[in-house]
PDB file of C-alpha atoms and ligand atoms in Angstrom:
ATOM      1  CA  UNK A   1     106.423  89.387 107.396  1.00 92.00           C
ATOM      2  CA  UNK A   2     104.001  92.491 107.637  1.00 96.00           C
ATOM      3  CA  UNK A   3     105.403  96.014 107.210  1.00 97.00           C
ATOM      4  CA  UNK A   4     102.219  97.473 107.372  1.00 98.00           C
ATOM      5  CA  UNK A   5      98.604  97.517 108.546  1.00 98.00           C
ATOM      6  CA  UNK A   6      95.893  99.934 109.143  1.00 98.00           C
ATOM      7  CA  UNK A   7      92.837  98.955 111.156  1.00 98.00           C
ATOM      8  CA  UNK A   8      89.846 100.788 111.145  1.00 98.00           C
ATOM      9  CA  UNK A   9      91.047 104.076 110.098  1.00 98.00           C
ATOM     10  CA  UNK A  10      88.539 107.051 109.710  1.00 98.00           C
ATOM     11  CA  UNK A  11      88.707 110.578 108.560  1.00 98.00           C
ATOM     12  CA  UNK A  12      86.372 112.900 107.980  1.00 98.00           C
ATOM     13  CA  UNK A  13      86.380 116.642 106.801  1.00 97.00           C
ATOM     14  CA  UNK A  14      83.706 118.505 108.212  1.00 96.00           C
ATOM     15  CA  UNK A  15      80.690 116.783 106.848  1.00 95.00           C
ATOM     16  CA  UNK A  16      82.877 114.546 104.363  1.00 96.00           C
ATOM     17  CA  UNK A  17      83.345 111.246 105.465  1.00 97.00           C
ATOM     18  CA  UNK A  18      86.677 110.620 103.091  1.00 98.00           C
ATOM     19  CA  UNK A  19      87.856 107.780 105.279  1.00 98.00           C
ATOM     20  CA  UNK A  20      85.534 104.915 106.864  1.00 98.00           C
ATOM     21  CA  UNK A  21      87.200 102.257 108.807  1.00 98.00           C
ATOM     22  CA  UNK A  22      89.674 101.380 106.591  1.00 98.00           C
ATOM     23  CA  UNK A  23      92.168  98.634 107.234  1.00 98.00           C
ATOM     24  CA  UNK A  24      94.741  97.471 104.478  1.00 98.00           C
ATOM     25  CA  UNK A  25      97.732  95.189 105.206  1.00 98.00           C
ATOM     26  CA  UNK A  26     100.960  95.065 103.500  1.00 98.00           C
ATOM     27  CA  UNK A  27     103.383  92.248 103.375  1.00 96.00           C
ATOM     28  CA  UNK A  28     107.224  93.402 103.127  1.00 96.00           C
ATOM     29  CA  UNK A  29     108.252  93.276 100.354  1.00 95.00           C
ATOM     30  CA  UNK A  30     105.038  93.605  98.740  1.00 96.00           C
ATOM     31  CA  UNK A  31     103.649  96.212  96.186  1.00 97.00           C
ATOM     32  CA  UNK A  32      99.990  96.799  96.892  1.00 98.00           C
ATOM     33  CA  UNK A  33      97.957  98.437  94.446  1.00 97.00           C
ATOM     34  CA  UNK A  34      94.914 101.031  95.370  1.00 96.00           C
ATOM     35  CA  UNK A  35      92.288 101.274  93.256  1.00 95.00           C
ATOM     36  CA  UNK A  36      89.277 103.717  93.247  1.00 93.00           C
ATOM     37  CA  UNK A  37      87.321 106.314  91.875  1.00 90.00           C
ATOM     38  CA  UNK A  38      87.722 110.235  92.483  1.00 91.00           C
ATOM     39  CA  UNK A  39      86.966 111.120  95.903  1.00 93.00           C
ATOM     40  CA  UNK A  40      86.901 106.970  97.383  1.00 95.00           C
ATOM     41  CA  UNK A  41      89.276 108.355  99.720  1.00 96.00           C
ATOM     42  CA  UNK A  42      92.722 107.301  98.072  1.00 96.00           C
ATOM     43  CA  UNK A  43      94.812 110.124  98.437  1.00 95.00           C
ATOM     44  CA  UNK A  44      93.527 110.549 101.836  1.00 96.00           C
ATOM     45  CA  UNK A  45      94.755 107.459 103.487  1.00 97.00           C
ATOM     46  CA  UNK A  46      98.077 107.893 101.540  1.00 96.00           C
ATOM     47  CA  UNK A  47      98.013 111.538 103.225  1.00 96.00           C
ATOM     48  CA  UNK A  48      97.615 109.644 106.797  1.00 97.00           C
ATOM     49  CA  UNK A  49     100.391 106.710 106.404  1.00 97.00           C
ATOM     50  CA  UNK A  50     103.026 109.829 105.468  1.00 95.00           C
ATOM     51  CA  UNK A  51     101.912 111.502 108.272  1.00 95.00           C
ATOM     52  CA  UNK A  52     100.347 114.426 106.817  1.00 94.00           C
ATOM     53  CA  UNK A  53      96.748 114.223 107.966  1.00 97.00           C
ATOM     54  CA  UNK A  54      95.662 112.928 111.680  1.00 97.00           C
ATOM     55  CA  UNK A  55      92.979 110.237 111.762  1.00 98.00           C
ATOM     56  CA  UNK A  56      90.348 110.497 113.531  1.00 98.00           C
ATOM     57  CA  UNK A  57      90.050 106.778 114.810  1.00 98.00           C
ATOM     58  CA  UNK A  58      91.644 103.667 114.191  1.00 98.00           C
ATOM     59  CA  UNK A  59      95.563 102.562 114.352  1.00 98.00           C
ATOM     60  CA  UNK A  60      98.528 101.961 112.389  1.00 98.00           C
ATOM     61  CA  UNK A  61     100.856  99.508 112.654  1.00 98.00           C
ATOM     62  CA  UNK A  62     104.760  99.615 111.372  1.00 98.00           C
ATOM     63  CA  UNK A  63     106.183  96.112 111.572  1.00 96.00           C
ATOM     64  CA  UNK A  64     103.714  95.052 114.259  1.00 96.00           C
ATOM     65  CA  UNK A  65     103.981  97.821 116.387  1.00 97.00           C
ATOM     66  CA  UNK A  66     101.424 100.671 117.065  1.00 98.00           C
ATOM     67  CA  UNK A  67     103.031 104.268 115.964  1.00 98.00           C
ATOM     68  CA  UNK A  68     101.240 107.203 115.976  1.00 98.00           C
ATOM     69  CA  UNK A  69     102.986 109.438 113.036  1.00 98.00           C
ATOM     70  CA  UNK A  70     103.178 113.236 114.296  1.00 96.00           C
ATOM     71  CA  UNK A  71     104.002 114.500 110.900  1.00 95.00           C
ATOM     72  CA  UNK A  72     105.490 113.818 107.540  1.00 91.00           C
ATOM     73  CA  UNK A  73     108.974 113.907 108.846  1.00 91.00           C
ATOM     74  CA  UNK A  74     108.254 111.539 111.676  1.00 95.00           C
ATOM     75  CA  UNK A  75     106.879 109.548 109.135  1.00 95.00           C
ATOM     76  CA  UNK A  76     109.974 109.547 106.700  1.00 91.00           C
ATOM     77  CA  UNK A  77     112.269 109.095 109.894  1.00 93.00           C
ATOM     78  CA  UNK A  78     109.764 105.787 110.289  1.00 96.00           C
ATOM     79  CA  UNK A  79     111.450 104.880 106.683  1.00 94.00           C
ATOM     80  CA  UNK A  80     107.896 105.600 105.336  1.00 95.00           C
ATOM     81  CA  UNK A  81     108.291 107.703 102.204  1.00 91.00           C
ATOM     82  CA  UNK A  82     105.988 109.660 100.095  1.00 89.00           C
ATOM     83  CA  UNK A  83     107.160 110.369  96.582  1.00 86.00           C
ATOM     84  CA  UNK A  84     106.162 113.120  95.330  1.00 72.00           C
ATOM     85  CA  UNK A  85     107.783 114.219  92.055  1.00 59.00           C
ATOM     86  CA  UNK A  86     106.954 118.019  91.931  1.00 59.00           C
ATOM     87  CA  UNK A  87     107.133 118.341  95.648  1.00 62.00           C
ATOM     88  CA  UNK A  88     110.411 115.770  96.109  1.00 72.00           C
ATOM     89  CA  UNK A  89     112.524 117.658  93.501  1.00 85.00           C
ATOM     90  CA  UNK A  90     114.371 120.895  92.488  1.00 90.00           C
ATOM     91  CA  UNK A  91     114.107 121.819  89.398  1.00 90.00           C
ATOM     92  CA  UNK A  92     116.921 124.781  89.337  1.00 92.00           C
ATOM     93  CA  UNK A  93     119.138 121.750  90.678  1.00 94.00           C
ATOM     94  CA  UNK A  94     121.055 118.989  88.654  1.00 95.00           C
ATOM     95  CA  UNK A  95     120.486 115.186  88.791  1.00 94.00           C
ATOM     96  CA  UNK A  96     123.113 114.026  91.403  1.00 94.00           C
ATOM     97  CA  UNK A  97     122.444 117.185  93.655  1.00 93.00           C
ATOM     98  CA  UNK A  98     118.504 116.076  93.248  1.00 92.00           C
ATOM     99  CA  UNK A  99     119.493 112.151  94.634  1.00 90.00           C
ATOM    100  CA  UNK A 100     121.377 114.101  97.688  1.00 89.00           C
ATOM    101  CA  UNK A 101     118.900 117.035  98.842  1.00 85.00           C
ATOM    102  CA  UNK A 102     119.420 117.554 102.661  1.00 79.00           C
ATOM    103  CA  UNK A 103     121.627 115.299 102.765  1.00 82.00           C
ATOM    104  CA  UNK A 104     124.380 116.341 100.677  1.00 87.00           C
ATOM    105  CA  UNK A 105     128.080 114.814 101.491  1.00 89.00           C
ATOM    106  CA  UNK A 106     130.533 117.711 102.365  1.00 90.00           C
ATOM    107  CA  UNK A 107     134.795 117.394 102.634  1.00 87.00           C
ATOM    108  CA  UNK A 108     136.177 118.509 106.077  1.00 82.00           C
ATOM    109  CA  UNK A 109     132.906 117.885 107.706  1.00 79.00           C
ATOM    110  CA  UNK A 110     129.150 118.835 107.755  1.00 77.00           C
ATOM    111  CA  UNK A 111     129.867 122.984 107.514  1.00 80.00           C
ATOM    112  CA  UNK A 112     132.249 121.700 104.749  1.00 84.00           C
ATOM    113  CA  UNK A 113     132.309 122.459 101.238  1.00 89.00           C
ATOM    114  CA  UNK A 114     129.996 120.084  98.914  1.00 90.00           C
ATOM    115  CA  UNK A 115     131.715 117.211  97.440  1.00 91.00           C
ATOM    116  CA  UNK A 116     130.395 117.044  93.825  1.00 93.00           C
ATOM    117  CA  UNK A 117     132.592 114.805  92.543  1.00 93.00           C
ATOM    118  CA  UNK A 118     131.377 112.089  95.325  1.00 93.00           C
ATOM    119  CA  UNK A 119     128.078 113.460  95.318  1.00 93.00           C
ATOM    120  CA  UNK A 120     127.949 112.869  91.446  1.00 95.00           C
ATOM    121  CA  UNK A 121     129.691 109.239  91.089  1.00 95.00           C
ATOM    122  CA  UNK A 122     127.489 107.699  94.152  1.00 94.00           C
ATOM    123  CA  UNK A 123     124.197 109.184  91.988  1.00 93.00           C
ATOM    124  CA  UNK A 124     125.582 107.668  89.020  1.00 94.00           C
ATOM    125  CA  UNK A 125     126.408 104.229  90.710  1.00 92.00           C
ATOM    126  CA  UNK A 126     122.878 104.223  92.765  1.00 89.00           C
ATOM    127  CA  UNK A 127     120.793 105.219  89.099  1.00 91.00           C
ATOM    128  CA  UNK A 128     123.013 102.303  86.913  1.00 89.00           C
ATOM    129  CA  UNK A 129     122.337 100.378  89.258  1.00 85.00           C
ATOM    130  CA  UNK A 130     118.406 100.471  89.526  1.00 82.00           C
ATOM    131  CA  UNK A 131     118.586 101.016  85.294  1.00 83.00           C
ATOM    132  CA  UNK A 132     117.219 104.875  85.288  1.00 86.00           C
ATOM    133  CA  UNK A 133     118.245 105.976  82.401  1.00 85.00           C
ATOM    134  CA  UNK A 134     119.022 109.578  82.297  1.00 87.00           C
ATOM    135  CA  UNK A 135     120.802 111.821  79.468  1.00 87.00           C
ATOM    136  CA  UNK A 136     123.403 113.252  81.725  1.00 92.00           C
ATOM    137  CA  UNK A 137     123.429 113.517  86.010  1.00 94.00           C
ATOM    138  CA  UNK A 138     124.445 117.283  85.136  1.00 95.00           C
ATOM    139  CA  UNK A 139     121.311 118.483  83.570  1.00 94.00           C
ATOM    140  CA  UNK A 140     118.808 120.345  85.256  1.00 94.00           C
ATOM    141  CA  UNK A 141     116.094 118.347  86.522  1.00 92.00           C
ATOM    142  CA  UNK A 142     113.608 120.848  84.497  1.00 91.00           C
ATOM    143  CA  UNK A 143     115.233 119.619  81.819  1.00 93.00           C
ATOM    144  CA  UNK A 144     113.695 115.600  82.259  1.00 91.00           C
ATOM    145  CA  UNK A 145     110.372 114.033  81.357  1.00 87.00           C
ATOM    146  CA  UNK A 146     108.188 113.487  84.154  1.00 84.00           C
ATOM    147  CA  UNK A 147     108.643 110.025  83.576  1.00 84.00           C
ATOM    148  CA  UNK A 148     112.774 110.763  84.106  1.00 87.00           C
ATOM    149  CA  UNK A 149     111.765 113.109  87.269  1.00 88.00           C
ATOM    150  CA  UNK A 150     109.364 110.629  88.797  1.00 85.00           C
ATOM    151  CA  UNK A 151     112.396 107.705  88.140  1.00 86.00           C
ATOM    152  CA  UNK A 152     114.564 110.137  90.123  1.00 89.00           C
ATOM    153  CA  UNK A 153     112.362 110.736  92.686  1.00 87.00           C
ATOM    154  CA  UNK A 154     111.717 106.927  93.043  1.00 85.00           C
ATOM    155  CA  UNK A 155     115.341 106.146  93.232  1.00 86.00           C
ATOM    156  CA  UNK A 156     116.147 109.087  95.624  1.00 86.00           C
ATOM    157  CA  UNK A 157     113.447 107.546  97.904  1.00 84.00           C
ATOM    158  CA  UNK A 158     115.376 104.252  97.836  1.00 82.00           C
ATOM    159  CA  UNK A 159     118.584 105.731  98.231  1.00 81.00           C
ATOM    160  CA  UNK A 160     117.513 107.557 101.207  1.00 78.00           C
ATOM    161  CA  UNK A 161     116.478 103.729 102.972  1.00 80.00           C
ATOM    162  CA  UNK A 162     113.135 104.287 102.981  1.00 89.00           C
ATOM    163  CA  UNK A 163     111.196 100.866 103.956  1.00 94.00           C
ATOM    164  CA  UNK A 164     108.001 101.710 102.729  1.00 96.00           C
ATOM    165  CA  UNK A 165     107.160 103.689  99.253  1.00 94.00           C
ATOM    166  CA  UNK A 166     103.490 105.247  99.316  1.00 95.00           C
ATOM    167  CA  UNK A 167     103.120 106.561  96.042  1.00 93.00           C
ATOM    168  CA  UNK A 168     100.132 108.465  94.988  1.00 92.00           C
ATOM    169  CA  UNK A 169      98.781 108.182  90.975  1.00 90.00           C
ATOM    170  CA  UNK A 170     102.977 108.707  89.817  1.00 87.00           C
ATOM    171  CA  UNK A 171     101.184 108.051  86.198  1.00 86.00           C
ATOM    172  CA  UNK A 172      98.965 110.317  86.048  1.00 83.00           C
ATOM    173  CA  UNK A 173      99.457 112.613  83.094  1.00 75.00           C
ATOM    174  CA  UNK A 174     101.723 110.557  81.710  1.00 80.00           C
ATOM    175  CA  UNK A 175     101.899 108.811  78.220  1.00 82.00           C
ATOM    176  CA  UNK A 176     102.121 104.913  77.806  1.00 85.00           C
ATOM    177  CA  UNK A 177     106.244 105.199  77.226  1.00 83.00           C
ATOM    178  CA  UNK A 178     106.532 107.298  80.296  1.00 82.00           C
ATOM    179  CA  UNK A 179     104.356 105.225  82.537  1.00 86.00           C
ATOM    180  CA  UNK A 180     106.662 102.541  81.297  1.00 87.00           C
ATOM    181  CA  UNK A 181     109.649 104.194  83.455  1.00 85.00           C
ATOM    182  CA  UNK A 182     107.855 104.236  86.713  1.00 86.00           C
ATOM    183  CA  UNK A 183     106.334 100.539  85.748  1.00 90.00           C
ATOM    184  CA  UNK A 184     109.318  99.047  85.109  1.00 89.00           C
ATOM    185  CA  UNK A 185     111.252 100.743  88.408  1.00 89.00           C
ATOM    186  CA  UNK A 186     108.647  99.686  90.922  1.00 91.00           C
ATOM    187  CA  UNK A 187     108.806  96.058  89.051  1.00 91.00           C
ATOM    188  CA  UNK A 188     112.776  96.169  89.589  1.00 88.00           C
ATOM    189  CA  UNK A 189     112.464  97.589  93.266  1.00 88.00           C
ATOM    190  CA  UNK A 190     109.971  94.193  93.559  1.00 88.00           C
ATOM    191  CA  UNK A 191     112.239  92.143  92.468  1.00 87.00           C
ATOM    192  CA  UNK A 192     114.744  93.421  94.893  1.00 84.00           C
ATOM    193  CA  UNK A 193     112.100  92.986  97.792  1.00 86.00           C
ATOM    194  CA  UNK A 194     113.355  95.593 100.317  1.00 87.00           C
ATOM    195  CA  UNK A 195     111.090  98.001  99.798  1.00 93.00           C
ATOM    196  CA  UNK A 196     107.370  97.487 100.087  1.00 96.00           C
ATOM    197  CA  UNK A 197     105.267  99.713  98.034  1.00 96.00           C
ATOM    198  CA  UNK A 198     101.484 101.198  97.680  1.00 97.00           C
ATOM    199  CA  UNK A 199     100.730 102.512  94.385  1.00 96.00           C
ATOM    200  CA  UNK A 200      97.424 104.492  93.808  1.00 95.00           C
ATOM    201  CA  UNK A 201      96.409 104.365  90.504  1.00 87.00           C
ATOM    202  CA  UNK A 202      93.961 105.015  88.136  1.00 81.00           C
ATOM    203  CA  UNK A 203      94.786 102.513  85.022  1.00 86.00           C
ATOM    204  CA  UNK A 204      93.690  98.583  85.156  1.00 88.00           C
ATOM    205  CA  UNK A 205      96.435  97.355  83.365  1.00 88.00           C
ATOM    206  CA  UNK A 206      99.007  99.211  85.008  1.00 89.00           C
ATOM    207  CA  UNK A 207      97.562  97.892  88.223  1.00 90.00           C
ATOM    208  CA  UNK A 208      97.459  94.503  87.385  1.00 92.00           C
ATOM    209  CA  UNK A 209     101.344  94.825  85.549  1.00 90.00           C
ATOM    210  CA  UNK A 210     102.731  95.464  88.985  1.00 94.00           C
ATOM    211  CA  UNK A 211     100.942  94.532  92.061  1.00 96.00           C
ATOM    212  CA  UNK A 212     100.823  91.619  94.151  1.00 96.00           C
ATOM    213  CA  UNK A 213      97.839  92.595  95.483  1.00 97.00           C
ATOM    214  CA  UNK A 214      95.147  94.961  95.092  1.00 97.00           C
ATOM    215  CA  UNK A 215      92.399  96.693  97.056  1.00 97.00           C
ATOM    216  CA  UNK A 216      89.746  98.834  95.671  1.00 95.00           C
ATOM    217  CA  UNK A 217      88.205 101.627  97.953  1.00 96.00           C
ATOM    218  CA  UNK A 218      84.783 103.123  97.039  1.00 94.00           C
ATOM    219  CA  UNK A 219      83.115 105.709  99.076  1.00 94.00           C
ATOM    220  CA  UNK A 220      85.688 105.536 101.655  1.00 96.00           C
ATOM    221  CA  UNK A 221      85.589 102.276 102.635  1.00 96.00           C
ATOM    222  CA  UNK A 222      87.878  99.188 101.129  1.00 97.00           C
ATOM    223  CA  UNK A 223      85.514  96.861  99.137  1.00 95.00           C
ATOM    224  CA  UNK A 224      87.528  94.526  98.102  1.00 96.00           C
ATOM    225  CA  UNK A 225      90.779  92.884  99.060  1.00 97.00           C
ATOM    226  CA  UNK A 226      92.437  90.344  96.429  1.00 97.00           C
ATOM    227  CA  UNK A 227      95.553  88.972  94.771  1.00 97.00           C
ATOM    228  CA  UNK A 228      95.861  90.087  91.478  1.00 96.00           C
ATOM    229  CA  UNK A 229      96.466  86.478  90.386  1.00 96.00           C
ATOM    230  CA  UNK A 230      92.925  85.748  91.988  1.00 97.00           C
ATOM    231  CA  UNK A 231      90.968  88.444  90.487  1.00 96.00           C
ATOM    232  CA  UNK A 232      90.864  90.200  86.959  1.00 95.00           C
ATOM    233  CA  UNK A 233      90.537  93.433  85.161  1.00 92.00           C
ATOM    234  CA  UNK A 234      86.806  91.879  84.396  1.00 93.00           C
ATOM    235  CA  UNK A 235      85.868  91.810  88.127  1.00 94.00           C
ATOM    236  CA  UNK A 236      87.001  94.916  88.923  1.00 91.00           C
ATOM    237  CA  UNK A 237      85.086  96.352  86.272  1.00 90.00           C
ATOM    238  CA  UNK A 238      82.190  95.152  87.312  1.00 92.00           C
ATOM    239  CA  UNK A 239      82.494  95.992  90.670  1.00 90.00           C
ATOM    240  CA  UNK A 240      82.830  99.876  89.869  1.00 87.00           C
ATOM    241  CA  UNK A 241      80.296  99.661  87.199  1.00 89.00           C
ATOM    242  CA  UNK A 242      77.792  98.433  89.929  1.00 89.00           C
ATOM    243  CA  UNK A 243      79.015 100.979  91.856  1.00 87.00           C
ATOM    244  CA  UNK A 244      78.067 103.465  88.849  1.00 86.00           C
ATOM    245  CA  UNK A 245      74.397 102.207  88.684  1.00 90.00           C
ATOM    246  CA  UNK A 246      73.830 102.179  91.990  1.00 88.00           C
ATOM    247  CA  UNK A 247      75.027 105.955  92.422  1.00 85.00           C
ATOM    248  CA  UNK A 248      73.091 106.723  88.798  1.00 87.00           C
ATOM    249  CA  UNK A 249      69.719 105.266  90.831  1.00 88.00           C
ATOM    250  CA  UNK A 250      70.446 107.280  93.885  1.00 85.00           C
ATOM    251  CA  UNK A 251      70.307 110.178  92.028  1.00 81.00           C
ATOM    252  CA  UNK A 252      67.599 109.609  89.822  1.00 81.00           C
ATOM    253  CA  UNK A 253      65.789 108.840  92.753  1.00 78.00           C
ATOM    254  CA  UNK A 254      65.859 112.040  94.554  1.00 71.00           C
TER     255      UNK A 254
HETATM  256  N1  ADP B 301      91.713 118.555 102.888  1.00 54.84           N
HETATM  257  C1  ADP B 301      90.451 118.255 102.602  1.00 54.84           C
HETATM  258  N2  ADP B 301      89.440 119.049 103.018  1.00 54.84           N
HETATM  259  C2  ADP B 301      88.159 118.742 102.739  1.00 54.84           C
HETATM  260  N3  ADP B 301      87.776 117.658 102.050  1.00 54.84           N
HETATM  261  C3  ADP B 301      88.735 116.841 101.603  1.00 54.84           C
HETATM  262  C4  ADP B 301      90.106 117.092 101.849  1.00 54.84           C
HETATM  263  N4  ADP B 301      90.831 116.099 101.277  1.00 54.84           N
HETATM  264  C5  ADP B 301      89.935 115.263 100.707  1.00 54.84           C
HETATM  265  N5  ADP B 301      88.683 115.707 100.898  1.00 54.84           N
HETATM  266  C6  ADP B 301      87.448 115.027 100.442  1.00 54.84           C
HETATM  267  O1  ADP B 301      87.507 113.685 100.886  1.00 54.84           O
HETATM  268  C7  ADP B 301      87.038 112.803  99.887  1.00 54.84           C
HETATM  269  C8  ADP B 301      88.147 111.837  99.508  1.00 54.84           C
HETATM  270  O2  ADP B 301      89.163 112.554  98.820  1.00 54.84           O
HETATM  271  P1  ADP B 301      90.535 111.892  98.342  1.00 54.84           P
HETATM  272  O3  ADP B 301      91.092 111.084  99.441  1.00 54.84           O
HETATM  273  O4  ADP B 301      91.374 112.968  97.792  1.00 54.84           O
HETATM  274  O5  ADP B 301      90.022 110.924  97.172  1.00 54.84           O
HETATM  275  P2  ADP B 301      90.820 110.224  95.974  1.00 54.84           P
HETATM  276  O6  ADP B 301      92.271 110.428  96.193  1.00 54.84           O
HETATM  277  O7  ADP B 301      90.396 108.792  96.027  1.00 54.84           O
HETATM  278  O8  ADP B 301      90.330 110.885  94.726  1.00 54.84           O
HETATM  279  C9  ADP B 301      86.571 113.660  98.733  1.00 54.84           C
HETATM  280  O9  ADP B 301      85.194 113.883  98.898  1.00 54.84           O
HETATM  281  C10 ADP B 301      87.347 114.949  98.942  1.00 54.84           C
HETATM  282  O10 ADP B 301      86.660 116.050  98.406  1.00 54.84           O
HETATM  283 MG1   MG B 302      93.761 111.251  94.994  1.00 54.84          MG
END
């Protein structure tokens, strides 16, 4: 079954054409993996499927039917979730507070006082259960890796029911152990199959670890649409590094 599909989508920024009719598809259950150099236009369709930019043509469609996201929070309401882990998190706050931001549990009601001790064992149960492994649900979330912080912001995501994880380069910065985390959670969440993810990234391997499918975008536009078990790190390659010499002979030529 399809969760979700773009057709034709275009965005441009002034004179910057970021966006040129660009239509993905993604199964449920899926993770689909988006490939591409600086600027292709990555982050931007990411930024239009949470609902944070407008596009300026084309449509998206949510299990089949059109919806025209208003804003990030229509988006999330939609079940489609961005994670973002600096953005997603408090760092003053603990672990298990982190998994329930605005949407804390309370005793006697919602004007209630908080209910830690639930708050705290549901955290715990939700975290063993997906395998993040953190030191302690009562330390400050300044006090994690990014790898850690990411895995929490993954797992809150999930906890939270979102259908559809858009995640945008959650490696970047990161060292190979670290990466490893985040790898091995979206792997697990595959396995599980109720969630259906995009990952942008910038690393092959990483890619090719995790993804069902991948599609590369260059200059705005998607290039190339494959399964991973139909295509290799090889191809890829040399599809960018044509891409390379044909931008190294536009510019030698003017
Ligand atoms: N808010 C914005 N205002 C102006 N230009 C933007 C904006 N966001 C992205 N762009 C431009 O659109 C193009 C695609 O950017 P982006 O989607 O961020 O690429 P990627 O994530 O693949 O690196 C780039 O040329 C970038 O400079
Ligand atoms: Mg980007």
């Amino acid at each position: 079954m399809e969760a979700l599909r773009t057709e034709n989508l275009s965005k441009a920024f002034g004179r910057v054409v970021a966006l040129k009719k660009a239509s993905v598809r993604l199964e449920q259950g899926e993770v689909l993996g988006l490939l591409g150099d600086n600027g292709a236009g990555k982050s931007t369709l990411m930024k239009i499927l949470t609902g944070f930019h407008r596009p300026d043509s084309g449509r998206i469609l949510l299990r089949g039917q059109e919806v025209h996201l208003r804003s990030v929070s229509h988006a999330r309401a939609l079940g489609i979730e961005p994670v973002y882990q600096d953005l997603a998190l408090i760092n003053e706050l603990n672990v298990y507070r982190n998994m329930f931001l605005q949407r804390e549990i309370r005793s006697w009601g919602p004007l209630g006082i908080l209910n830690d001790s639930l708050m705290r064992s549901k955290a715990k149960e939700h975290l063993t259960a997906m395998r993040v492994n953190i030191p302690s649900l009562d330390v400050q979330i300044s006090k994690l890796s990014g790898g850690q912080r990411q895995a929490i912001a993954v797992a809150r995501s999930v906890f939270s029911d979102a259908k559809i994880l858009l995640l945008d380069e959650p490696t970047a910065a990161m060292g190979v152990k670290e990466s490893a985390i985040i790898l091995d959670l979206i792997r697990r969440l595959k396995d599980k199959g109720e969630v259906s993810i995009i990952v942008v990234a910038h690393n092959y391997a990483q890619i090719f670890d995790v993804c069902d499918r991948i599609n590369l975008l260059q200059n705005g536009e998607i290039s190339f649409n494959s399964r991973t078990s139909d295509t290799s790190i090889e191809e890829l390659t040399r599809l960018v590094v044509d891409e390379y010499r044909a931008a190294r002979e536009r510019v030698t030529n003017t």
